[in-house]
Short mmCIF file of C-alpha atoms in Angstrom, two decimals:
data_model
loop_
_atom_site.label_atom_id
_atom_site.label_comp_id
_atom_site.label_asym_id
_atom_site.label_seq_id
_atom_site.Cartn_x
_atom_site.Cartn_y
_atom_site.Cartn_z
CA UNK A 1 -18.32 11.35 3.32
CA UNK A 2 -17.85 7.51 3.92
CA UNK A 3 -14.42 6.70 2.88
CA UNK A 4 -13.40 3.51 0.83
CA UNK A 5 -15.34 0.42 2.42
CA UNK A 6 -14.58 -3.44 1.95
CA UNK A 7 -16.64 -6.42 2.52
CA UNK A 8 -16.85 -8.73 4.64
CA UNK A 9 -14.20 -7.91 7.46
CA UNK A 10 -12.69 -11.72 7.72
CA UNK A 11 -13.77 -14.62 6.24
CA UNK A 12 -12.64 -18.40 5.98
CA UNK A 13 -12.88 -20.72 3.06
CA UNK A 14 -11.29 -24.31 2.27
CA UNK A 15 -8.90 -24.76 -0.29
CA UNK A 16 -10.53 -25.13 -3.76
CA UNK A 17 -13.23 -22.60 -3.11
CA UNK A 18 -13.90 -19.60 -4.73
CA UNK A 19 -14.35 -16.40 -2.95
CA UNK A 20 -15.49 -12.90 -3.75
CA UNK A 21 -14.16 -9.73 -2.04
CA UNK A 22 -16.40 -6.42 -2.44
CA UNK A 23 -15.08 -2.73 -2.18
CA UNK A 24 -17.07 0.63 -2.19
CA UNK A 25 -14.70 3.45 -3.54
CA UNK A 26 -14.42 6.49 -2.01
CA UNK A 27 -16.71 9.59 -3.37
CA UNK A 28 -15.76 10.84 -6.53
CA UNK A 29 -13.14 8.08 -7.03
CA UNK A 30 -13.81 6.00 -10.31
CA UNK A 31 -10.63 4.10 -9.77
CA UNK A 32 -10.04 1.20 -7.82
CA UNK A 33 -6.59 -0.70 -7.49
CA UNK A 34 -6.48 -4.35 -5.55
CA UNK A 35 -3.51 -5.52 -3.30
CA UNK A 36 -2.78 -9.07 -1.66
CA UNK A 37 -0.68 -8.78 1.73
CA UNK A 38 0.64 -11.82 3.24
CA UNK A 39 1.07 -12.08 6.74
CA UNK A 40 4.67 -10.41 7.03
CA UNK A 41 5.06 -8.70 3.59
CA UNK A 42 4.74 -5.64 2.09
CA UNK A 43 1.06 -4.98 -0.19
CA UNK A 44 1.54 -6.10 -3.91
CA UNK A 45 -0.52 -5.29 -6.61
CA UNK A 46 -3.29 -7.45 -8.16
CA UNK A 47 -4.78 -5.36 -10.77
CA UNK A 48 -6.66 -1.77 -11.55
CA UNK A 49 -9.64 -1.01 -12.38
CA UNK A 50 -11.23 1.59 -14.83
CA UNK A 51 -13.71 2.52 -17.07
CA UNK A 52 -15.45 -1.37 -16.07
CA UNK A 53 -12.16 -2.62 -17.08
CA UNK A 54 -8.65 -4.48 -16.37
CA UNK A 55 -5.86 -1.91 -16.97
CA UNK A 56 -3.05 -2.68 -15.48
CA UNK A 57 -2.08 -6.59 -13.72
CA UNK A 58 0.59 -7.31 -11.10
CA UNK A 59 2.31 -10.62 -11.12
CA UNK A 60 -0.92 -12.83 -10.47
CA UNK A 61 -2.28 -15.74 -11.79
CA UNK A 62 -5.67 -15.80 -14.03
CA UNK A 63 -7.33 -17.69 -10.98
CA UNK A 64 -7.60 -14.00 -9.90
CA UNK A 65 -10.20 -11.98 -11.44
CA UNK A 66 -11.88 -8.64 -10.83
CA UNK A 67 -15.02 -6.30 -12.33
CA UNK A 68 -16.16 -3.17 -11.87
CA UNK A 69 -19.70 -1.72 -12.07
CA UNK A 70 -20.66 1.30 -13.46
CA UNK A 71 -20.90 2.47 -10.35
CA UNK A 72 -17.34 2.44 -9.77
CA UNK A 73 -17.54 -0.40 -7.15
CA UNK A 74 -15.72 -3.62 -7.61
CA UNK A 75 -15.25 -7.26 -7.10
CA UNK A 76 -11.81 -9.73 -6.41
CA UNK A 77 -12.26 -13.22 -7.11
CA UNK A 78 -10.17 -15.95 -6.57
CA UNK A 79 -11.22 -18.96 -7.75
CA UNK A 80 -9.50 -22.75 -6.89
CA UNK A 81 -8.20 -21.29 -3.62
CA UNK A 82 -4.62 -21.98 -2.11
CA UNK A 83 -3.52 -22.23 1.68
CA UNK A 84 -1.47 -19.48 0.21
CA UNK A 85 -3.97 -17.47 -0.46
CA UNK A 86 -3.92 -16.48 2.98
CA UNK A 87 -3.81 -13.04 3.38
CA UNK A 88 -5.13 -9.45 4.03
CA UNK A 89 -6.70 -8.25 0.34
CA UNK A 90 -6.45 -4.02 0.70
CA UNK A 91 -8.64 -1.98 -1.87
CA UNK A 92 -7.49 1.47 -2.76
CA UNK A 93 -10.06 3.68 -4.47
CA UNK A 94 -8.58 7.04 -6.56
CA UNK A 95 -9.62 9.49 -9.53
CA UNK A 96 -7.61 8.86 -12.57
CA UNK A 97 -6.69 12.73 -12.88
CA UNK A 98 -4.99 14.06 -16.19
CA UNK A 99 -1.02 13.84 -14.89
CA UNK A 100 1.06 13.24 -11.81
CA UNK A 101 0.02 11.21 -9.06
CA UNK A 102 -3.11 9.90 -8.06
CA UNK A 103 -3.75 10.02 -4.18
CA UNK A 104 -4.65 6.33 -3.50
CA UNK A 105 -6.86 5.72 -0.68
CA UNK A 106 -7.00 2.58 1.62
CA UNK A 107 -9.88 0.63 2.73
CA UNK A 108 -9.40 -1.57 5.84
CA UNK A 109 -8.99 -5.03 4.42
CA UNK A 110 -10.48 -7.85 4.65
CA UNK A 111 -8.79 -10.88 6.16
CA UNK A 112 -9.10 -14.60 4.20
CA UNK A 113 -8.11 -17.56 5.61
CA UNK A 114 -7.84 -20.50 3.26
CA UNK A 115 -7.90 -23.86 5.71
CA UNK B 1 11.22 -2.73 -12.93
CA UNK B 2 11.58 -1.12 -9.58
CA UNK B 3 11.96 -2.45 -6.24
CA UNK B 4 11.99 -0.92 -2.33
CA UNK B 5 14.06 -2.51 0.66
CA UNK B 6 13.48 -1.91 3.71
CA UNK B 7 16.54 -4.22 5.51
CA UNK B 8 15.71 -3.46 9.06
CA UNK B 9 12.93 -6.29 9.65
CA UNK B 10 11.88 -5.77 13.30
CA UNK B 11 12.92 -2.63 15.57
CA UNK B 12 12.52 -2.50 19.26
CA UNK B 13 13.18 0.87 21.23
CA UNK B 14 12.09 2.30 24.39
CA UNK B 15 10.55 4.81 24.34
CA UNK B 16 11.73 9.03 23.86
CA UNK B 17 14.46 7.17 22.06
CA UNK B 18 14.44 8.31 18.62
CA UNK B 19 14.41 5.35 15.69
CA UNK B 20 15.06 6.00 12.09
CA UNK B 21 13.43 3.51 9.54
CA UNK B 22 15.63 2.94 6.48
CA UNK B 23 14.27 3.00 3.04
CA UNK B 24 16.04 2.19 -0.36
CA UNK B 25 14.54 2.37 -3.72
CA UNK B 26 15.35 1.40 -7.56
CA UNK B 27 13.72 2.69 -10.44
CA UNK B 28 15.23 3.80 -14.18
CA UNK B 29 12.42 6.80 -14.07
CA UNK B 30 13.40 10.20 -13.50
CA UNK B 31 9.89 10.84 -12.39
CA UNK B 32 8.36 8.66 -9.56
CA UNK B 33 7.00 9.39 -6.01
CA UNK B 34 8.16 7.78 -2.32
CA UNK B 35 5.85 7.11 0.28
CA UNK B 36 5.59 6.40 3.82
CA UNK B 37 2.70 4.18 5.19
CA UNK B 38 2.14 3.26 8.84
CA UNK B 39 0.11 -0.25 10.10
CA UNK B 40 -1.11 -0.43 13.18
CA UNK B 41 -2.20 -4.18 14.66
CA UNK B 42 -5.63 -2.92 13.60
CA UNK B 43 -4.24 -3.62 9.55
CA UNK B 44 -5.36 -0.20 7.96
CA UNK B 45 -2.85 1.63 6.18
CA UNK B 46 -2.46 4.91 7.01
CA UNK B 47 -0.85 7.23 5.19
CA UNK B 48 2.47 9.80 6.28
CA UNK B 49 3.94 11.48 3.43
CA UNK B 50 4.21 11.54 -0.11
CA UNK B 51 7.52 12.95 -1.98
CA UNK B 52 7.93 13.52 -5.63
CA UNK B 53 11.36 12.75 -7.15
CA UNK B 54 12.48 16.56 -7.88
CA UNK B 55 11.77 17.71 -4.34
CA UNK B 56 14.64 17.06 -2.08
CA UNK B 57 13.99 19.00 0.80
CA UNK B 58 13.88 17.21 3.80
CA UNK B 59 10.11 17.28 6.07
CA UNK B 60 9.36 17.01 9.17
CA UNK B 61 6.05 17.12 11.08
CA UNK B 62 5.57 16.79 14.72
CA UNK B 63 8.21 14.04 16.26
CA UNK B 64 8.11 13.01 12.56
CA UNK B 65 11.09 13.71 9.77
CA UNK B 66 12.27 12.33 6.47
CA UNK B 67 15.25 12.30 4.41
CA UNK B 68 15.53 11.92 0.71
CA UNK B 69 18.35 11.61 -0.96
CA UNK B 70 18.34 10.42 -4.62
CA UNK B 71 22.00 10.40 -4.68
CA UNK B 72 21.81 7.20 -2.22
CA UNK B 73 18.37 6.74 -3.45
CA UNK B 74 16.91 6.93 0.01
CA UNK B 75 14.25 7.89 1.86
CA UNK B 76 14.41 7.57 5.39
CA UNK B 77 11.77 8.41 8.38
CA UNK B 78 13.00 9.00 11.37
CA UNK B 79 10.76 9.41 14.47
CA UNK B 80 11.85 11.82 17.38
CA UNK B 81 11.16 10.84 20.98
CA UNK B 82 9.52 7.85 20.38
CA UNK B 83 5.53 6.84 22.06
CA UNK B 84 4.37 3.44 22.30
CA UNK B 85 1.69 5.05 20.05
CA UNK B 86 4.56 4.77 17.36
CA UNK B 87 4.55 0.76 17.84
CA UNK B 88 3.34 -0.52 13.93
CA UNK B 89 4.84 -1.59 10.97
CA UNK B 90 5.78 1.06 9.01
CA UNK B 91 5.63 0.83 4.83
CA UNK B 92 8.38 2.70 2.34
CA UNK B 93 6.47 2.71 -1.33
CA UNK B 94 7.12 3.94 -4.95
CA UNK B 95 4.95 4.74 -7.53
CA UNK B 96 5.81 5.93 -11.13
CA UNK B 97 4.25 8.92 -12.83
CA UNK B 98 2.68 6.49 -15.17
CA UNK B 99 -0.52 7.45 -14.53
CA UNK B 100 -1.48 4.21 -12.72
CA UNK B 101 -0.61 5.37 -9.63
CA UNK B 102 0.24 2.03 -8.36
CA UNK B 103 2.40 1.77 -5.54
CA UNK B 104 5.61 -1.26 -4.54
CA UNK B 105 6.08 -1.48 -0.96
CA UNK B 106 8.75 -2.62 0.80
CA UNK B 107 8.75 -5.40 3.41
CA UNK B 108 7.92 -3.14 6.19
CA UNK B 109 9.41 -2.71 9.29
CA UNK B 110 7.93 -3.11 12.55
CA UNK B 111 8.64 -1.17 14.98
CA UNK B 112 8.04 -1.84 18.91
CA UNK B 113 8.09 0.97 21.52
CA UNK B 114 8.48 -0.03 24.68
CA UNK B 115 7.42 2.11 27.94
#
């Protein structure tokens, strides 16, 4: 059972680009969850998606922007990209269960540098 | 809106010492659940422990223990004997029992075990 997958690993862009980040949930999962870490920080959450849509949004501008596809999978795209913008973009897949928590599960990350 | 600090930044032991990684939290919920996440160089987050906010007792697995108390609203990890294995940056995170599931980190601490 593959786990939660991201694509690509690393990738570098120049400021004012757009970029789109891909993740694969896990089996079963038909939640996925976005989160931006900057070299040195703590994760912080982008935004959630479920049911194809946006339902819940961290602190981020509108110049990030996400789907999902029926089949659960999902997209990150920043568009006009910063030097700060720099960072290690985690996805964490989960199944929206009826109470309590829901186990969130990592994918490995993948880096962007903005040059 | 809640918050986790993590005030030790960097740690550096040698190791079979044993370390203990402070954790503070803040939230006005009577419900939430405290995490511990490890980060190797690699950048995948791996996950220790979860705790929910009416279970108290303190865990330990392995060379591995933590400490919650809500009445310092804490939640410390301590690591017995300490490997250069242990050498990461190690993640304290709430999440609410809103159904999101979405988790704040702290900072993170790293921590560097020295042979």
């Amino acid at each position: 059972d593959a786990g939660v997958t991201q694509s690509p690993t690393h990738l570098i862009k120049t400021r004012g680009q757009q970029v789109t980040l891909r993740c694969s949930p896990k089996s079963g999962h038909d939640t996925v969850s976005w989160y931006q870490q900057a070299l040195g920080q703590g994760p912080q959450f982008i935004f959630q998606y479920y049911e194809e849509e946006e339902r819940q949004r961290g602190n981020f501008p509108d110049r990030f922007s996400g789907h999902q596809f029926p089949n659960y999978s999902s997209e990150l795209n920043v568009n006009a990209l910063l030097l700060g913008d720099s960072a290690l973009y985690l996805c964490a897949s989960s199944y929206t269960g009826t109470s309590g928590y829901n186990e969130q599960f990592f994918g490995p990350g993948t880096r962007l540098t903005v040059l | 809106a809640q918050k986790v600090t993590q005030a030790q930044t960097e740690i550096s032991v040698v190791e079979k010492e044993d370390v203990t990684l402070d954790c503070v939290y803040e939230t006005r919920d009577t419900t939430y659940y405290l995490f511990w996440y490890k980060q190797p160089p690699s950048g995948e987050l791996v996950f220790l422990i979860r705790r929910n906010s009416f279970d108290e007792q303190n865990e330990i697995s392995g060379r591995y223990s933590w400490n919650f108390q809500k009445s310092t609203s804490s939640f410390n990890f301590t690591i017995t004997a300490s490997q250069v294995v242990d050498s990461a940056v190690y993640f304290c995170a709430l999440s609410l029992n809103s159904g999101y599931s979405t988790l704040t980190f702290g900072k993170g601490t790293m921590l560097l075990v020295s042979p």
